[in-house]
Every structure is written in C-alpha cells, then in structure tokens.
Amino acid sequence: MKAEMWKPVRLNNGKEQGYRLSWELGESQGHPDARHTGSLSDFQGHFVRFLDDKLTVIVFVHEAQAKTGAIANRLAEYYSAVG
C-alpha cells in the first residue's frame, strides 16, 4: 500500500507529478523521500520518510518562522541516512 501511496501521479499528458495523496514526492541528496507538511496558527509540522533508508523524521514546532524542512533534513544527516 505504501508503494502505491507514494507513487507519482501520471497526468493525462503522460508526465509525472511529484504529489500524491497529500504527500510531496522528491529527494534529498539523492535519497527518495515523501513529505507532508502542515501548519495552524504558530504551530508547524513536517513529516518526511526517506523511502530507501527506513528512516522517518517528524518535526513539530511552536514557531511560525521555523524552517521545519531544514530541521528534518539536518536530523536525517545526523543519522547518516541522507548525506
């Protein structure tokens, strides 16, 4: 189910779109990932799953200006999955 959930959407023109079921599909330093972000008031959340590395990083902050994606990537680098 996860593989299907994170498979890119194929548009009618044949191109793939890097977004599927609320997940942004991409890569960080050559490592495929699936991300979901959200915010409410001053709260932010960032969920990133490194698909080939069996690593998930979840960041929750109470700061409107925090760069949660950068925080998630740095944590992944710390655990040597990305980088």
Short mmCIF file of C-alpha atoms in Angstrom, two decimals:
data_model
loop_
_atom_site.label_atom_id
_atom_site.label_comp_id
_atom_site.label_asym_id
_atom_site.label_seq_id
_atom_site.Cartn_x
_atom_site.Cartn_y
_atom_site.Cartn_z
CA MET A 1 0.00 0.00 0.00
CA LYS A 2 2.82 2.41 0.83
CA ALA A 3 4.46 1.92 -2.55
CA GLU A 4 1.17 2.73 -4.27
CA MET A 5 0.52 5.64 -1.91
CA TRP A 6 3.89 7.22 -2.72
CA LYS A 7 3.91 6.52 -6.46
CA PRO A 8 3.82 9.75 -8.51
CA VAL A 9 0.58 10.62 -10.26
CA ARG A 10 0.70 10.25 -14.05
CA LEU A 11 -1.13 13.09 -15.78
CA ASN A 12 -3.18 12.71 -18.99
CA ASN A 13 -0.23 14.09 -20.99
CA GLY A 14 2.00 11.28 -19.66
CA LYS A 15 4.11 13.43 -17.32
CA GLU A 16 4.52 12.50 -13.66
CA GLN A 17 3.59 14.92 -10.92
CA GLY A 18 5.56 14.82 -7.64
CA TYR A 19 2.49 14.91 -5.42
CA ARG A 20 0.29 12.03 -4.32
CA LEU A 21 -2.44 11.79 -1.67
CA SER A 22 -1.13 14.78 0.33
CA TRP A 23 2.50 13.62 0.01
CA GLU A 24 5.16 15.63 -1.82
CA LEU A 25 7.47 13.20 -3.57
CA GLY A 26 11.09 14.17 -4.14
CA GLU A 27 14.61 13.51 -2.96
CA SER A 28 17.23 14.88 -0.61
CA GLN A 29 20.84 14.46 -1.65
CA GLY A 30 19.92 11.55 -3.92
CA HIS A 31 17.66 9.81 -1.39
CA PRO A 32 14.00 9.48 -2.46
CA ASP A 33 11.56 10.87 0.08
CA ALA A 34 7.88 11.51 0.73
CA ARG A 35 6.92 14.57 2.77
CA HIS A 36 3.81 16.00 4.35
CA THR A 37 3.69 19.42 5.96
CA GLY A 38 1.10 21.50 7.73
CA SER A 39 0.60 24.46 9.99
CA LEU A 40 -2.01 26.07 12.22
CA SER A 41 -1.55 29.40 13.98
CA ASP A 42 2.05 29.33 15.25
CA PHE A 43 2.37 25.53 15.07
CA GLN A 44 4.11 23.68 12.24
CA GLY A 45 4.64 20.05 11.43
CA HIS A 46 6.92 18.34 8.93
CA PHE A 47 6.88 14.59 8.29
CA VAL A 48 9.50 13.12 5.95
CA ARG A 49 10.01 9.45 5.14
CA PHE A 50 13.25 8.51 3.38
CA LEU A 51 11.86 5.68 1.30
CA ASP A 52 15.00 3.60 0.74
CA ASP A 53 16.62 4.30 4.11
CA LYS A 54 13.92 3.13 6.52
CA LEU A 55 14.10 6.49 8.28
CA THR A 56 11.25 8.79 9.23
CA VAL A 57 11.77 12.23 10.77
CA ILE A 58 8.87 14.13 12.31
CA VAL A 59 9.32 17.73 13.42
CA PHE A 60 6.73 19.69 15.40
CA VAL A 61 7.45 23.28 16.43
CA HIS A 62 5.62 26.14 18.06
CA GLU A 63 7.25 28.86 15.99
CA ALA A 64 5.73 30.35 12.85
CA GLN A 65 9.11 31.18 11.24
CA ALA A 66 10.86 27.85 11.87
CA LYS A 67 12.25 26.07 8.82
CA THR A 68 10.90 22.62 9.61
CA GLY A 69 12.09 21.06 6.33
CA ALA A 70 15.66 22.16 7.01
CA ILE A 71 15.42 20.84 10.57
CA ALA A 72 14.15 17.47 9.30
CA ASN A 73 16.96 17.24 6.73
CA ARG A 74 19.64 18.07 9.30
CA LEU A 75 18.29 15.42 11.67
CA ALA A 76 18.40 12.89 8.83
CA GLU A 77 22.01 13.86 8.08
CA TYR A 78 22.83 13.32 11.74
CA TYR A 79 21.54 9.76 11.49
CA SER A 80 23.58 9.25 8.27
CA ALA A 81 20.62 8.31 6.09
CA VAL A 82 20.99 11.40 3.95
CA GLY A 83 24.34 12.96 3.31
#
